[in-house]
Coordinates of C-alpha atoms in Angstrom, one line a residue:
X12 CA -1.6 -26.1 9.2
X13 CA 0.5 -25.6 12.3
X14 CA 1.8 -22.3 11.0
X15 CA -1.7 -21.1 10.2
X16 CA -3.0 -22.1 13.6
X17 CA 0.0 -20.5 15.4
X18 CA -0.6 -17.3 13.5
X19 CA -4.2 -17.1 14.6
X20 CA -3.4 -18.1 18.2
X21 CA -0.6 -15.6 18.7
X22 CA -1.9 -12.6 16.7
X23 CA -3.8 -10.0 18.7
X24 CA -7.6 -10.2 18.6
X25 CA -8.1 -6.7 20.1
X26 CA -7.3 -3.1 19.4
X27 CA -4.0 -1.9 20.9
X28 CA -3.4 1.7 21.7
X29 CA 0.0 2.6 23.0
X30 CA 1.1 6.0 24.3
X31 CA 4.8 6.4 24.1
X32 CA 6.9 8.6 26.4
X33 CA 8.4 11.2 24.1
X34 CA 9.1 14.0 26.5
X35 CA 6.8 17.0 26.3
X36 CA 4.9 16.1 23.1
X37 CA 2.7 13.2 22.1
X38 CA 3.1 9.9 20.3
X39 CA 0.4 7.3 20.0
X40 CA 0.6 4.0 18.1
X41 CA -2.7 2.2 17.2
X42 CA -2.6 -1.4 16.0
X43 CA -5.9 -3.0 14.8
X44 CA -6.8 -6.7 15.2
X45 CA -6.1 -7.2 11.5
X46 CA -2.6 -5.6 11.9
X47 CA -3.2 -2.2 10.4
X48 CA -1.2 0.6 12.1
X49 CA -1.6 4.3 12.7
X50 CA 0.9 6.7 14.3
X51 CA -0.4 10.0 15.7
X52 CA 2.4 12.5 16.4
X53 CA 6.0 11.5 17.2
X54 CA 7.5 13.8 19.8
X55 CA 10.4 16.2 19.6
X56 CA 14.1 16.3 19.4
X57 CA 16.4 15.2 22.2
X58 CA 19.7 16.8 21.5
X59 CA 20.8 15.8 18.0
X60 CA 18.4 12.9 17.8
X61 CA 14.6 12.8 17.7
X62 CA 12.3 10.7 19.8
X63 CA 11.3 9.1 16.6
X64 CA 14.8 7.5 16.4
X65 CA 15.1 6.9 20.1
X66 CA 11.6 5.7 21.0
X67 CA 9.2 5.3 18.1
X68 CA 11.3 3.3 15.7
X69 CA 12.5 0.8 18.3
X70 CA 8.9 0.3 19.5
X71 CA 7.7 -0.2 15.9
X72 CA 10.5 -2.7 15.3
X73 CA 9.8 -4.5 18.6
X74 CA 6.1 -4.8 17.6
X75 CA 7.1 -6.3 14.2
X76 CA 5.4 -3.6 12.3
X77 CA 6.5 -3.5 8.7
X78 CA 4.2 -0.8 7.3
X79 CA 2.4 2.2 8.8
X80 CA -1.0 2.6 7.2
X81 CA -1.7 6.0 8.6
X82 CA 0.4 8.8 10.0
X83 CA -1.4 11.8 11.6
X84 CA 0.2 15.0 12.8
X85 CA -2.1 17.1 14.9
X86 CA -0.1 20.3 14.4
X87 CA 3.3 21.3 13.3
X88 CA 5.0 22.1 16.6
X89 CA 8.3 20.2 17.0
X90 CA 7.1 18.4 20.1
X91 CA 4.5 16.6 17.9
X92 CA 6.1 16.6 14.5
X93 CA 9.9 16.0 14.7
X94 CA 9.7 12.4 15.8
X95 CA 7.6 11.5 12.7
X96 CA 10.4 12.2 10.3
X97 CA 12.3 8.9 10.9
X98 CA 9.2 6.8 10.5
X99 CA 8.3 8.7 7.3
X100 CA 11.8 8.2 5.9
X101 CA 12.2 4.5 6.9
X102 CA 8.8 2.7 6.6
X103 CA 6.2 2.2 3.9
X104 CA 3.4 4.6 4.6
X105 CA -0.2 4.4 3.4
X106 CA -1.4 7.9 4.1
X107 CA -0.2 11.1 5.8
X108 CA -2.7 13.4 7.3
X109 CA -2.1 17.0 8.6
X110 CA -4.3 20.0 9.4
X111 CA -4.8 22.7 6.7
X112 CA -3.3 26.1 7.1
X113 CA 0.3 25.4 8.0
X114 CA 2.0 24.7 4.7
X115 CA 5.0 26.9 5.6
X116 CA 5.6 24.9 8.7
X117 CA 5.3 21.5 6.9
X118 CA 8.1 22.0 4.4
X119 CA 10.2 19.2 5.7
X120 CA 7.3 16.8 5.9
X121 CA 6.1 17.8 2.4
X122 CA 9.7 17.3 1.1
X123 CA 9.8 13.8 2.5
X124 CA 6.3 13.0 1.2
X125 CA 7.3 14.3 -2.3
X126 CA 10.7 12.4 -2.3
X127 CA 9.0 9.1 -1.3
X128 CA 5.8 9.6 -3.3
X129 CA 3.7 9.4 -0.1
X130 CA 0.0 10.2 -0.3
X131 CA -0.8 13.2 1.9
X132 CA -4.1 14.9 2.7
X133 CA -5.5 17.6 4.9
X134 CA -7.7 16.3 7.7
X135 CA -10.6 18.1 9.2
X136 CA -13.6 17.5 11.4
X137 CA -16.2 15.2 10.0
X138 CA -13.8 12.9 8.1
X139 CA -13.9 9.2 8.9
X140 CA -11.0 7.0 8.0
X141 CA -11.2 3.2 7.9
X142 CA -8.2 1.6 9.6
X143 CA -8.8 -2.1 9.1
X144 CA -12.0 -4.1 8.9
X145 CA -13.8 -2.9 12.0
X146 CA -11.8 0.1 13.0
X147 CA -12.6 3.7 12.1
X148 CA -10.9 6.9 13.1
X149 CA -13.3 9.9 13.3
X150 CA -11.7 13.4 13.1
X151 CA -13.3 15.8 15.5
X152 CA -11.3 18.9 15.0
X153 CA -10.4 21.3 13.4
X154 CA -13.4 22.3 11.1
X155 CA -12.5 22.8 7.5
X156 CA -12.5 26.6 7.8
X157 CA -10.7 26.8 11.1
X158 CA -8.3 29.8 11.0
X159 CA -4.6 29.0 11.2
X160 CA -3.9 32.2 13.1
X161 CA -5.5 30.6 16.2
X162 CA -2.2 28.7 16.5
X163 CA -1.1 25.1 16.2
X164 CA -2.0 23.9 19.7
X165 CA -5.7 24.8 19.0
X166 CA -5.7 22.3 16.1

């Protein structure tokens, strides 16, 4: 009974959104009240290491996260994508979401997903993803037919 009460007393009862400093790029970790986790982008490389190894993995360990339910990459530029490779390689992953139209630039991500049998989909505007009991992520951009030649930053 004490362990059960302690769990409910110390577990977060609110949504946590953390923006990690990964240099030029982005990295966002979302943790729901029912302990579901999403990671959006992961930063770039810093020398021979990635911000995934230097910042994201230590943060996830410190938070006690054992599984990442959702990984989203907004576009395939290294300052958003490179830091995701360590988390994709080291943690159980529920779903990987990327924009459509960049298959050539997602070869390493696709290789990791195939090797680890990760579920991977294209994301586009209008999709809604449930992340926990009372938490939804709504995708606002890009539309399904958005041309890839507009460049990654526009996604």
